[in-house]
Amino acid sequence: MAVPKHRKSKAKTRSRRANHDKITAPNLQRCPHCYAPKRPHRACLDCGYYRDEQVIEIWELY
Ligand SMILES: [Zn+2]
């Protein structure tokens, strides 16, 4: 197995982590059923719909 010859500097390590470990805001798209913002490939948390079908039950907490 290839092994690094030299230890990376603190600056190299930190600049790599600055891009790799950063937290980004989640993608948000409109739910086609209720138009609330939702994450792609997830059931809508407002109406419980995914691909024109109710897949989770939403309890109205008023
Ligand atoms: Zn929805």
JSON list of N, CA, C and O and ligand atoms in Angstrom, two decimals:
[
{"chain": "A", "resi": 1, "resn": "MET", "atom": "N", "xyz": [0.85, -1.19, 0.00]},
{"chain": "A", "resi": 1, "resn": "MET", "atom": "CA", "xyz": [0.00, 0.00, 0.00]},
{"chain": "A", "resi": 1, "resn": "MET", "atom": "C", "xyz": [0.88, 1.24, 0.00]},
{"chain": "A", "resi": 1, "resn": "MET", "atom": "O", "xyz": [1.90, 1.28, 0.69]},
{"chain": "A", "resi": 2, "resn": "ALA", "atom": "N", "xyz": [0.48, 2.24, -0.77]},
{"chain": "A", "resi": 2, "resn": "ALA", "atom": "CA", "xyz": [1.25, 3.49, -0.80]},
{"chain": "A", "resi": 2, "resn": "ALA", "atom": "C", "xyz": [1.10, 4.23, 0.52]},
{"chain": "A", "resi": 2, "resn": "ALA", "atom": "O", "xyz": [0.01, 4.30, 1.09]},
{"chain": "A", "resi": 3, "resn": "VAL", "atom": "N", "xyz": [2.22, 4.73, 0.99]},
{"chain": "A", "resi": 3, "resn": "VAL", "atom": "CA", "xyz": [2.23, 5.43, 2.28]},
{"chain": "A", "resi": 3, "resn": "VAL", "atom": "C", "xyz": [2.80, 6.83, 2.06]},
{"chain": "A", "resi": 3, "resn": "VAL", "atom": "O", "xyz": [3.79, 6.97, 1.34]},
{"chain": "A", "resi": 4, "resn": "PRO", "atom": "N", "xyz": [2.20, 7.87, 2.63]},
{"chain": "A", "resi": 4, "resn": "PRO", "atom": "CA", "xyz": [2.72, 9.22, 2.42]},
{"chain": "A", "resi": 4, "resn": "PRO", "atom": "C", "xyz": [4.13, 9.37, 2.97]},
{"chain": "A", "resi": 4, "resn": "PRO", "atom": "O", "xyz": [4.45, 8.86, 4.05]},
{"chain": "A", "resi": 5, "resn": "LYS", "atom": "N", "xyz": [4.98, 10.06, 2.23]},
{"chain": "A", "resi": 5, "resn": "LYS", "atom": "CA", "xyz": [6.38, 10.21, 2.62]},
{"chain": "A", "resi": 5, "resn": "LYS", "atom": "C", "xyz": [6.52, 11.30, 3.67]},
{"chain": "A", "resi": 5, "resn": "LYS", "atom": "O", "xyz": [7.40, 11.24, 4.52]},
{"chain": "A", "resi": 6, "resn": "HIS", "atom": "N", "xyz": [5.67, 12.32, 3.54]},
{"chain": "A", "resi": 6, "resn": "HIS", "atom": "CA", "xyz": [5.78, 13.46, 4.46]},
{"chain": "A", "resi": 6, "resn": "HIS", "atom": "C", "xyz": [4.44, 13.77, 5.08]},
{"chain": "A", "resi": 6, "resn": "HIS", "atom": "O", "xyz": [3.40, 13.59, 4.44]},
{"chain": "A", "resi": 7, "resn": "ARG", "atom": "N", "xyz": [4.53, 14.22, 6.29]},
{"chain": "A", "resi": 7, "resn": "ARG", "atom": "CA", "xyz": [3.33, 14.65, 6.99]},
{"chain": "A", "resi": 7, "resn": "ARG", "atom": "C", "xyz": [2.83, 15.95, 6.37]},
{"chain": "A", "resi": 7, "resn": "ARG", "atom": "O", "xyz": [3.62, 16.84, 6.06]},
{"chain": "A", "resi": 8, "resn": "LYS", "atom": "N", "xyz": [1.50, 16.06, 6.19]},
{"chain": "A", "resi": 8, "resn": "LYS", "atom": "CA", "xyz": [0.90, 17.28, 5.63]},
{"chain": "A", "resi": 8, "resn": "LYS", "atom": "C", "xyz": [0.94, 18.38, 6.68]},
{"chain": "A", "resi": 8, "resn": "LYS", "atom": "O", "xyz": [0.79, 18.11, 7.88]},
{"chain": "A", "resi": 9, "resn": "SER", "atom": "N", "xyz": [1.16, 19.60, 6.24]},
{"chain": "A", "resi": 9, "resn": "SER", "atom": "CA", "xyz": [1.20, 20.73, 7.17]},
{"chain": "A", "resi": 9, "resn": "SER", "atom": "C", "xyz": [-0.18, 20.97, 7.78]},
{"chain": "A", "resi": 9, "resn": "SER", "atom": "O", "xyz": [-1.20, 20.54, 7.24]},
{"chain": "A", "resi": 10, "resn": "LYS", "atom": "N", "xyz": [-0.19, 21.66, 8.91]},
{"chain": "A", "resi": 10, "resn": "LYS", "atom": "CA", "xyz": [-1.46, 22.02, 9.54]},
{"chain": "A", "resi": 10, "resn": "LYS", "atom": "C", "xyz": [-2.33, 22.81, 8.58]},
{"chain": "A", "resi": 10, "resn": "LYS", "atom": "O", "xyz": [-3.55, 22.62, 8.52]},
{"chain": "A", "resi": 11, "resn": "ALA", "atom": "N", "xyz": [-1.69, 23.69, 7.80]},
{"chain": "A", "resi": 11, "resn": "ALA", "atom": "CA", "xyz": [-2.47, 24.52, 6.86]},
{"chain": "A", "resi": 11, "resn": "ALA", "atom": "C", "xyz": [-3.13, 23.66, 5.80]},
{"chain": "A", "resi": 11, "resn": "ALA", "atom": "O", "xyz": [-4.29, 23.87, 5.44]},
{"chain": "A", "resi": 12, "resn": "LYS", "atom": "N", "xyz": [-2.39, 22.66, 5.27]},
{"chain": "A", "resi": 12, "resn": "LYS", "atom": "CA", "xyz": [-2.95, 21.76, 4.25]},
{"chain": "A", "resi": 12, "resn": "LYS", "atom": "C", "xyz": [-4.15, 20.99, 4.82]},
{"chain": "A", "resi": 12, "resn": "LYS", "atom": "O", "xyz": [-5.19, 20.88, 4.18]},
{"chain": "A", "resi": 13, "resn": "THR", "atom": "N", "xyz": [-3.94, 20.43, 6.01]},
{"chain": "A", "resi": 13, "resn": "THR", "atom": "CA", "xyz": [-5.02, 19.66, 6.65]},
{"chain": "A", "resi": 13, "resn": "THR", "atom": "C", "xyz": [-6.23, 20.54, 6.88]},
{"chain": "A", "resi": 13, "resn": "THR", "atom": "O", "xyz": [-7.36, 20.15, 6.58]},
{"chain": "A", "resi": 14, "resn": "ARG", "atom": "N", "xyz": [-5.98, 21.74, 7.41]},
{"chain": "A", "resi": 14, "resn": "ARG", "atom": "CA", "xyz": [-7.11, 22.60, 7.76]},
{"chain": "A", "resi": 14, "resn": "ARG", "atom": "C", "xyz": [-7.81, 23.13, 6.52]},
{"chain": "A", "resi": 14, "resn": "ARG", "atom": "O", "xyz": [-9.04, 23.29, 6.53]},
{"chain": "A", "resi": 15, "resn": "SER", "atom": "N", "xyz": [-7.07, 23.41, 5.47]},
{"chain": "A", "resi": 15, "resn": "SER", "atom": "CA", "xyz": [-7.75, 23.93, 4.28]},
{"chain": "A", "resi": 15, "resn": "SER", "atom": "C", "xyz": [-8.56, 22.83, 3.60]},
{"chain": "A", "resi": 15, "resn": "SER", "atom": "O", "xyz": [-9.62, 23.09, 3.03]},
{"chain": "A", "resi": 16, "resn": "ARG", "atom": "N", "xyz": [-8.09, 21.58, 3.67]},
{"chain": "A", "resi": 16, "resn": "ARG", "atom": "CA", "xyz": [-8.90, 20.47, 3.15]},
{"chain": "A", "resi": 16, "resn": "ARG", "atom": "C", "xyz": [-10.18, 20.34, 3.96]},
{"chain": "A", "resi": 16, "resn": "ARG", "atom": "O", "xyz": [-11.28, 20.23, 3.41]},
{"chain": "A", "resi": 17, "resn": "ARG", "atom": "N", "xyz": [-10.04, 20.36, 5.29]},
{"chain": "A", "resi": 17, "resn": "ARG", "atom": "CA", "xyz": [-11.22, 20.19, 6.14]},
{"chain": "A", "resi": 17, "resn": "ARG", "atom": "C", "xyz": [-12.19, 21.36, 6.01]},
{"chain": "A", "resi": 17, "resn": "ARG", "atom": "O", "xyz": [-13.40, 21.18, 6.17]},
{"chain": "A", "resi": 18, "resn": "ALA", "atom": "N", "xyz": [-11.66, 22.54, 5.74]},
{"chain": "A", "resi": 18, "resn": "ALA", "atom": "CA", "xyz": [-12.53, 23.72, 5.61]},
{"chain": "A", "resi": 18, "resn": "ALA", "atom": "C", "xyz": [-13.55, 23.51, 4.51]},
{"chain": "A", "resi": 18, "resn": "ALA", "atom": "O", "xyz": [-14.70, 23.95, 4.62]},
{"chain": "A", "resi": 19, "resn": "ASN", "atom": "N", "xyz": [-13.15, 22.84, 3.42]},
{"chain": "A", "resi": 19, "resn": "ASN", "atom": "CA", "xyz": [-14.09, 22.59, 2.34]},
{"chain": "A", "resi": 19, "resn": "ASN", "atom": "C", "xyz": [-14.85, 21.30, 2.54]},
{"chain": "A", "resi": 19, "resn": "ASN", "atom": "O", "xyz": [-16.04, 21.23, 2.25]},
{"chain": "A", "resi": 20, "resn": "HIS", "atom": "N", "xyz": [-14.18, 20.27, 3.04]},
{"chain": "A", "resi": 20, "resn": "HIS", "atom": "CA", "xyz": [-14.81, 18.96, 3.09]},
{"chain": "A", "resi": 20, "resn": "HIS", "atom": "C", "xyz": [-15.79, 18.84, 4.24]},
{"chain": "A", "resi": 20, "resn": "HIS", "atom": "O", "xyz": [-16.83, 18.21, 4.10]},
{"chain": "A", "resi": 21, "resn": "ASP", "atom": "N", "xyz": [-15.49, 19.41, 5.38]},
{"chain": "A", "resi": 21, "resn": "ASP", "atom": "CA", "xyz": [-16.30, 19.20, 6.58]},
{"chain": "A", "resi": 21, "resn": "ASP", "atom": "C", "xyz": [-17.33, 20.29, 6.80]},
{"chain": "A", "resi": 21, "resn": "ASP", "atom": "O", "xyz": [-17.95, 20.33, 7.84]},
{"chain": "A", "resi": 22, "resn": "LYS", "atom": "N", "xyz": [-17.46, 21.19, 5.85]},
{"chain": "A", "resi": 22, "resn": "LYS", "atom": "CA", "xyz": [-18.37, 22.30, 6.12]},
{"chain": "A", "resi": 22, "resn": "LYS", "atom": "C", "xyz": [-19.82, 21.86, 5.99]},
{"chain": "A", "resi": 22, "resn": "LYS", "atom": "O", "xyz": [-20.15, 20.95, 5.23]},
{"chain": "A", "resi": 23, "resn": "ILE", "atom": "N", "xyz": [-20.67, 22.50, 6.74]},
{"chain": "A", "resi": 23, "resn": "ILE", "atom": "CA", "xyz": [-22.09, 22.18, 6.75]},
{"chain": "A", "resi": 23, "resn": "ILE", "atom": "C", "xyz": [-22.78, 23.11, 5.76]},
{"chain": "A", "resi": 23, "resn": "ILE", "atom": "O", "xyz": [-22.58, 24.33, 5.80]},
{"chain": "A", "resi": 24, "resn": "THR", "atom": "N", "xyz": [-23.56, 22.53, 4.85]},
{"chain": "A", "resi": 24, "resn": "THR", "atom": "CA", "xyz": [-24.28, 23.35, 3.88]},
{"chain": "A", "resi": 24, "resn": "THR", "atom": "C", "xyz": [-25.77, 23.25, 4.16]},
{"chain": "A", "resi": 24, "resn": "THR", "atom": "O", "xyz": [-26.25, 22.27, 4.72]},
{"chain": "A", "resi": 25, "resn": "ALA", "atom": "N", "xyz": [-26.49, 24.26, 3.77]},
{"chain": "A", "resi": 25, "resn": "ALA", "atom": "CA", "xyz": [-27.94, 24.27, 3.95]},
{"chain": "A", "resi": 25, "resn": "ALA", "atom": "C", "xyz": [-28.56, 23.20, 3.07]},
{"chain": "A", "resi": 25, "resn": "ALA", "atom": "O", "xyz": [-28.08, 22.95, 1.96]},
{"chain": "A", "resi": 26, "resn": "PRO", "atom": "N", "xyz": [-29.61, 22.51, 3.53]},
{"chain": "A", "resi": 26, "resn": "PRO", "atom": "CA", "xyz": [-30.23, 21.48, 2.71]},
{"chain": "A", "resi": 26, "resn": "PRO", "atom": "C", "xyz": [-30.95, 22.07, 1.51]},
{"chain": "A", "resi": 26, "resn": "PRO", "atom": "O", "xyz": [-31.44, 23.20, 1.57]},
{"chain": "A", "resi": 27, "resn": "ASN", "atom": "N", "xyz": [-30.99, 21.28, 0.44]},
{"chain": "A", "resi": 27, "resn": "ASN", "atom": "CA", "xyz": [-31.78, 21.67, -0.73]},
{"chain": "A", "resi": 27, "resn": "ASN", "atom": "C", "xyz": [-33.25, 21.71, -0.35]},
{"chain": "A", "resi": 27, "resn": "ASN", "atom": "O", "xyz": [-33.72, 20.86, 0.39]},
{"chain": "A", "resi": 28, "resn": "LEU", "atom": "N", "xyz": [-33.96, 22.67, -0.85]},
{"chain": "A", "resi": 28, "resn": "LEU", "atom": "CA", "xyz": [-35.39, 22.72, -0.60]},
{"chain": "A", "resi": 28, "resn": "LEU", "atom": "C", "xyz": [-36.12, 22.91, -1.91]},
{"chain": "A", "resi": 28, "resn": "LEU", "atom": "O", "xyz": [-35.74, 23.74, -2.73]},
{"chain": "A", "resi": 29, "resn": "GLN", "atom": "N", "xyz": [-37.14, 22.10, -2.12]},
{"chain": "A", "resi": 29, "resn": "GLN", "atom": "CA", "xyz": [-38.01, 22.27, -3.27]},
{"chain": "A", "resi": 29, "resn": "GLN", "atom": "C", "xyz": [-39.44, 22.35, -2.79]},
{"chain": "A", "resi": 29, "resn": "GLN", "atom": "O", "xyz": [-39.74, 21.97, -1.67]},
{"chain": "A", "resi": 30, "resn": "ARG", "atom": "N", "xyz": [-40.32, 22.85, -3.67]},
{"chain": "A", "resi": 30, "resn": "ARG", "atom": "CA", "xyz": [-41.74, 22.96, -3.31]},
{"chain": "A", "resi": 30, "resn": "ARG", "atom": "C", "xyz": [-42.41, 21.60, -3.42]},
{"chain": "A", "resi": 30, "resn": "ARG", "atom": "O", "xyz": [-42.20, 20.89, -4.39]},
{"chain": "A", "resi": 31, "resn": "CYS", "atom": "N", "xyz": [-43.21, 21.27, -2.44]},
{"chain": "A", "resi": 31, "resn": "CYS", "atom": "CA", "xyz": [-44.03, 20.06, -2.51]},
{"chain": "A", "resi": 31, "resn": "CYS", "atom": "C", "xyz": [-45.06, 20.25, -3.62]},
{"chain": "A", "resi": 31, "resn": "CYS", "atom": "O", "xyz": [-45.77, 21.26, -3.63]},
{"chain": "A", "resi": 32, "resn": "PRO", "atom": "N", "xyz": [-45.17, 19.31, -4.57]},
{"chain": "A", "resi": 32, "resn": "PRO", "atom": "CA", "xyz": [-46.17, 19.48, -5.64]},
{"chain": "A", "resi": 32, "resn": "PRO", "atom": "C", "xyz": [-47.60, 19.35, -5.14]},
{"chain": "A", "resi": 32, "resn": "PRO", "atom": "O", "xyz": [-48.53, 19.72, -5.84]},
{"chain": "A", "resi": 33, "resn": "HIS", "atom": "N", "xyz": [-47.76, 18.83, -3.93]},
{"chain": "A", "resi": 33, "resn": "HIS", "atom": "CA", "xyz": [-49.11, 18.63, -3.40]},
{"chain": "A", "resi": 33, "resn": "HIS", "atom": "C", "xyz": [-49.59, 19.85, -2.61]},
{"chain": "A", "resi": 33, "resn": "HIS", "atom": "O", "xyz": [-50.70, 20.31, -2.80]},
{"chain": "A", "resi": 34, "resn": "CYS", "atom": "N", "xyz": [-48.75, 20.36, -1.69]},
{"chain": "A", "resi": 34, "resn": "CYS", "atom": "CA", "xyz": [-49.21, 21.46, -0.83]},
{"chain": "A", "resi": 34, "resn": "CYS", "atom": "C", "xyz": [-48.32, 22.69, -0.97]},
{"chain": "A", "resi": 34, "resn": "CYS", "atom": "O", "xyz": [-48.59, 23.70, -0.32]},
{"chain": "A", "resi": 35, "resn": "TYR", "atom": "N", "xyz": [-47.25, 22.63, -1.76]},
{"chain": "A", "resi": 35, "resn": "TYR", "atom": "CA", "xyz": [-46.36, 23.76, -2.03]},
{"chain": "A", "resi": 35, "resn": "TYR", "atom": "C", "xyz": [-45.55, 24.20, -0.83]},
{"chain": "A", "resi": 35, "resn": "TYR", "atom": "O", "xyz": [-44.92, 25.25, -0.87]},
{"chain": "A", "resi": 36, "resn": "ALA", "atom": "N", "xyz": [-45.53, 23.42, 0.23]},
{"chain": "A", "resi": 36, "resn": "ALA", "atom": "CA", "xyz": [-44.63, 23.73, 1.34]},
{"chain": "A", "resi": 36, "resn": "ALA", "atom": "C", "xyz": [-43.21, 23.34, 0.93]},
{"chain": "A", "resi": 36, "resn": "ALA", "atom": "O", "xyz": [-43.03, 22.42, 0.12]},
{"chain": "A", "resi": 37, "resn": "PRO", "atom": "N", "xyz": [-42.19, 24.02, 1.45]},
{"chain": "A", "resi": 37, "resn": "PRO", "atom": "CA", "xyz": [-40.82, 23.61, 1.11]},
{"chain": "A", "resi": 37, "resn": "PRO", "atom": "C", "xyz": [-40.51, 22.23, 1.69]},
{"chain": "A", "resi": 37, "resn": "PRO", "atom": "O", "xyz": [-40.85, 21.94, 2.83]},
{"chain": "A", "resi": 38, "resn": "LYS", "atom": "N", "xyz": [-39.89, 21.38, 0.87]},
{"chain": "A", "resi": 38, "resn": "LYS", "atom": "CA", "xyz": [-39.51, 20.05, 1.33]},
{"chain": "A", "resi": 38, "resn": "LYS", "atom": "C", "xyz": [-38.19, 19.66, 0.71]},
{"chain": "A", "resi": 38, "resn": "LYS", "atom": "O", "xyz": [-37.77, 20.24, -0.30]},
{"chain": "A", "resi": 39, "resn": "ARG", "atom": "N", "xyz": [-37.51, 18.68, 1.32]},
{"chain": "A", "resi": 39, "resn": "ARG", "atom": "CA", "xyz": [-36.25, 18.20, 0.76]},
{"chain": "A", "resi": 39, "resn": "ARG", "atom": "C", "xyz": [-36.53, 17.21, -0.35]},
{"chain": "A", "resi": 39, "resn": "ARG", "atom": "O", "xyz": [-37.48, 16.42, -0.25]},
{"chain": "A", "resi": 40, "resn": "PRO", "atom": "N", "xyz": [-35.72, 17.22, -1.42]},
{"chain": "A", "resi": 40, "resn": "PRO", "atom": "CA", "xyz": [-35.94, 16.27, -2.50]},
{"chain": "A", "resi": 40, "resn": "PRO", "atom": "C", "xyz": [-35.74, 14.83, -2.04]},
{"chain": "A", "resi": 40, "resn": "PRO", "atom": "O", "xyz": [-34.92, 14.56, -1.17]},
{"chain": "A", "resi": 41, "resn": "HIS", "atom": "N", "xyz": [-36.50, 13.90, -2.59]},
{"chain": "A", "resi": 41, "resn": "HIS", "atom": "CA", "xyz": [-36.46, 12.46, -2.30]},
{"chain": "A", "resi": 41, "resn": "HIS", "atom": "C", "xyz": [-36.91, 12.15, -0.89]},
{"chain": "A", "resi": 41, "resn": "HIS", "atom": "O", "xyz": [-36.60, 11.08, -0.35]},
{"chain": "A", "resi": 42, "resn": "ARG", "atom": "N", "xyz": [-37.62, 13.09, -0.27]},
{"chain": "A", "resi": 42, "resn": "ARG", "atom": "CA", "xyz": [-38.19, 12.85, 1.06]},
{"chain": "A", "resi": 42, "resn": "ARG", "atom": "C", "xyz": [-39.69, 13.12, 0.98]},
{"chain": "A", "resi": 42, "resn": "ARG", "atom": "O", "xyz": [-40.13, 13.94, 0.18]},
{"chain": "A", "resi": 43, "resn": "ALA", "atom": "N", "xyz": [-40.44, 12.41, 1.81]},
{"chain": "A", "resi": 43, "resn": "ALA", "atom": "CA", "xyz": [-41.86, 12.69, 1.91]},
{"chain": "A", "resi": 43, "resn": "ALA", "atom": "C", "xyz": [-42.04, 14.09, 2.48]},
{"chain": "A", "resi": 43, "resn": "ALA", "atom": "O", "xyz": [-41.23, 14.56, 3.28]},
{"chain": "A", "resi": 44, "resn": "CYS", "atom": "N", "xyz": [-43.08, 14.78, 2.04]},
{"chain": "A", "resi": 44, "resn": "CYS", "atom": "CA", "xyz": [-43.36, 16.12, 2.54]},
{"chain": "A", "resi": 44, "resn": "CYS", "atom": "C", "xyz": [-43.80, 16.02, 4.00]},
{"chain": "A", "resi": 44, "resn": "CYS", "atom": "O", "xyz": [-44.65, 15.22, 4.35]},
{"chain": "A", "resi": 45, "resn": "LEU", "atom": "N", "xyz": [-43.19, 16.86, 4.85]},
{"chain": "A", "resi": 45, "resn": "LEU", "atom": "CA", "xyz": [-43.53, 16.80, 6.27]},
{"chain": "A", "resi": 45, "resn": "LEU", "atom": "C", "xyz": [-44.80, 17.59, 6.56]},
{"chain": "A", "resi": 45, "resn": "LEU", "atom": "O", "xyz": [-45.33, 17.52, 7.67]},
{"chain": "A", "resi": 46, "resn": "ASP", "atom": "N", "xyz": [-45.29, 18.33, 5.61]},
{"chain": "A", "resi": 46, "resn": "ASP", "atom": "CA", "xyz": [-46.50, 19.12, 5.82]},
{"chain": "A", "resi": 46, "resn": "ASP", "atom": "C", "xyz": [-47.75, 18.32, 5.49]},
{"chain": "A", "resi": 46, "resn": "ASP", "atom": "O", "xyz": [-48.74, 18.41, 6.19]},
{"chain": "A", "resi": 47, "resn": "CYS", "atom": "N", "xyz": [-47.72, 17.56, 4.40]},
{"chain": "A", "resi": 47, "resn": "CYS", "atom": "CA", "xyz": [-48.91, 16.82, 4.00]},
{"chain": "A", "resi": 47, "resn": "CYS", "atom": "C", "xyz": [-48.67, 15.32, 3.97]},
{"chain": "A", "resi": 47, "resn": "CYS", "atom": "O", "xyz": [-49.62, 14.55, 3.82]},
{"chain": "A", "resi": 48, "resn": "GLY", "atom": "N", "xyz": [-47.42, 14.86, 4.11]},
{"chain": "A", "resi": 48, "resn": "GLY", "atom": "CA", "xyz": [-47.14, 13.43, 4.13]},
{"chain": "A", "resi": 48, "resn": "GLY", "atom": "C", "xyz": [-47.15, 12.77, 2.78]},
{"chain": "A", "resi": 48, "resn": "GLY", "atom": "O", "xyz": [-47.17, 11.54, 2.70]},
{"chain": "A", "resi": 49, "resn": "TYR", "atom": "N", "xyz": [-47.13, 13.55, 1.70]},
{"chain": "A", "resi": 49, "resn": "TYR", "atom": "CA", "xyz": [-47.21, 12.97, 0.36]},
{"chain": "A", "resi": 49, "resn": "TYR", "atom": "C", "xyz": [-45.84, 12.77, -0.23]},
{"chain": "A", "resi": 49, "resn": "TYR", "atom": "O", "xyz": [-44.91, 13.55, -0.01]},
{"chain": "A", "resi": 50, "resn": "TYR", "atom": "N", "xyz": [-45.69, 11.70, -0.98]},
{"chain": "A", "resi": 50, "resn": "TYR", "atom": "CA", "xyz": [-44.51, 11.48, -1.80]},
{"chain": "A", "resi": 50, "resn": "TYR", "atom": "C", "xyz": [-44.98, 10.80, -3.08]},
{"chain": "A", "resi": 50, "resn": "TYR", "atom": "O", "xyz": [-45.66, 9.78, -3.03]},
{"chain": "A", "resi": 51, "resn": "ARG", "atom": "N", "xyz": [-44.64, 11.35, -4.21]},
{"chain": "A", "resi": 51, "resn": "ARG", "atom": "CA", "xyz": [-45.05, 10.86, -5.53]},
{"chain": "A", "resi": 51, "resn": "ARG", "atom": "C", "xyz": [-46.56, 10.64, -5.61]},
{"chain": "A", "resi": 51, "resn": "ARG", "atom": "O", "xyz": [-47.02, 9.55, -5.93]},
{"chain": "A", "resi": 52, "resn": "ASP", "atom": "N", "xyz": [-47.32, 11.70, -5.31]},
{"chain": "A", "resi": 52, "resn": "ASP", "atom": "CA", "xyz": [-48.77, 11.72, -5.44]},
{"chain": "A", "resi": 52, "resn": "ASP", "atom": "C", "xyz": [-49.48, 10.69, -4.57]},
{"chain": "A", "resi": 52, "resn": "ASP", "atom": "O", "xyz": [-50.57, 10.24, -4.88]},
{"chain": "A", "resi": 53, "resn": "GLU", "atom": "N", "xyz": [-48.84, 10.28, -3.49]},
{"chain": "A", "resi": 53, "resn": "GLU", "atom": "CA", "xyz": [-49.43, 9.26, -2.63]},
{"chain": "A", "resi": 53, "resn": "GLU", "atom": "C", "xyz": [-49.12, 9.61, -1.19]},
{"chain": "A", "resi": 53, "resn": "GLU", "atom": "O", "xyz": [-47.97, 10.00, -0.90]},
{"chain": "A", "resi": 54, "resn": "GLN", "atom": "N", "xyz": [-50.13, 9.48, -0.30]},
{"chain": "A", "resi": 54, "resn": "GLN", "atom": "CA", "xyz": [-49.86, 9.76, 1.10]},
{"chain": "A", "resi": 54, "resn": "GLN", "atom": "C", "xyz": [-49.09, 8.58, 1.69]},
{"chain": "A", "resi": 54, "resn": "GLN", "atom": "O", "xyz": [-49.57, 7.45, 1.69]},
{"chain": "A", "resi": 55, "resn": "VAL", "atom": "N", "xyz": [-47.88, 8.83, 2.17]},
{"chain": "A", "resi": 55, "resn": "VAL", "atom": "CA", "xyz": [-47.04, 7.74, 2.67]},
{"chain": "A", "resi": 55, "resn": "VAL", "atom": "C", "xyz": [-46.84, 7.83, 4.17]},
{"chain": "A", "resi": 55, "resn": "VAL", "atom": "O", "xyz": [-46.50, 6.84, 4.80]},
{"chain": "A", "resi": 56, "resn": "ILE", "atom": "N", "xyz": [-47.02, 9.02, 4.76]},
{"chain": "A", "resi": 56, "resn": "ILE", "atom": "CA", "xyz": [-46.95, 9.12, 6.22]},
{"chain": "A", "resi": 56, "resn": "ILE", "atom": "C", "xyz": [-48.15, 9.93, 6.70]},
{"chain": "A", "resi": 56, "resn": "ILE", "atom": "O", "xyz": [-48.64, 10.80, 5.98]},
{"chain": "A", "resi": 57, "resn": "GLU", "atom": "N", "xyz": [-48.57, 9.59, 7.91]},
{"chain": "A", "resi": 57, "resn": "GLU", "atom": "CA", "xyz": [-49.73, 10.27, 8.47]},
{"chain": "A", "resi": 57, "resn": "GLU", "atom": "C", "xyz": [-49.24, 11.50, 9.24]},
{"chain": "A", "resi": 57, "resn": "GLU", "atom": "O", "xyz": [-48.32, 11.39, 10.05]},
{"chain": "A", "resi": 58, "resn": "ILE", "atom": "N", "xyz": [-49.83, 12.65, 8.95]},
{"chain": "A", "resi": 58, "resn": "ILE", "atom": "CA", "xyz": [-49.44, 13.88, 9.62]},
{"chain": "A", "resi": 58, "resn": "ILE", "atom": "C", "xyz": [-50.49, 14.20, 10.68]},
{"chain": "A", "resi": 58, "resn": "ILE", "atom": "O", "xyz": [-51.68, 14.24, 10.39]},
{"chain": "A", "resi": 59, "resn": "TRP", "atom": "N", "xyz": [-50.02, 14.37, 11.90]},
{"chain": "A", "resi": 59, "resn": "TRP", "atom": "CA", "xyz": [-50.92, 14.70, 13.02]},
{"chain": "A", "resi": 59, "resn": "TRP", "atom": "C", "xyz": [-50.96, 16.21, 13.16]},
{"chain": "A", "resi": 59, "resn": "TRP", "atom": "O", "xyz": [-49.92, 16.85, 13.36]},
{"chain": "A", "resi": 60, "resn": "GLU", "atom": "N", "xyz": [-52.14, 16.74, 13.05]},
{"chain": "A", "resi": 60, "resn": "GLU", "atom": "CA", "xyz": [-52.30, 18.20, 13.21]},
{"chain": "A", "resi": 60, "resn": "GLU", "atom": "C", "xyz": [-52.26, 18.53, 14.70]},
{"chain": "A", "resi": 60, "resn": "GLU", "atom": "O", "xyz": [-53.08, 18.07, 15.48]},
{"chain": "A", "resi": 61, "resn": "LEU", "atom": "N", "xyz": [-51.31, 19.32, 15.10]},
{"chain": "A", "resi": 61, "resn": "LEU", "atom": "CA", "xyz": [-51.14, 19.65, 16.52]},
{"chain": "A", "resi": 61, "resn": "LEU", "atom": "C", "xyz": [-51.54, 21.10, 16.76]},
{"chain": "A", "resi": 61, "resn": "LEU", "atom": "O", "xyz": [-50.71, 21.98, 16.87]},
{"chain": "A", "resi": 62, "resn": "TYR", "atom": "N", "xyz": [-52.83, 21.33, 16.80]},
{"chain": "A", "resi": 62, "resn": "TYR", "atom": "CA", "xyz": [-53.32, 22.69, 17.09]},
{"chain": "A", "resi": 62, "resn": "TYR", "atom": "C", "xyz": [-53.89, 22.74, 18.50]},
{"chain": "A", "resi": 62, "resn": "TYR", "atom": "O", "xyz": [-54.68, 21.89, 18.85]},
{"chain": "B", "resi": 1, "resn": "ZN", "atom": "ZN", "xyz": [-46.81, 18.63, 0.87]}
]
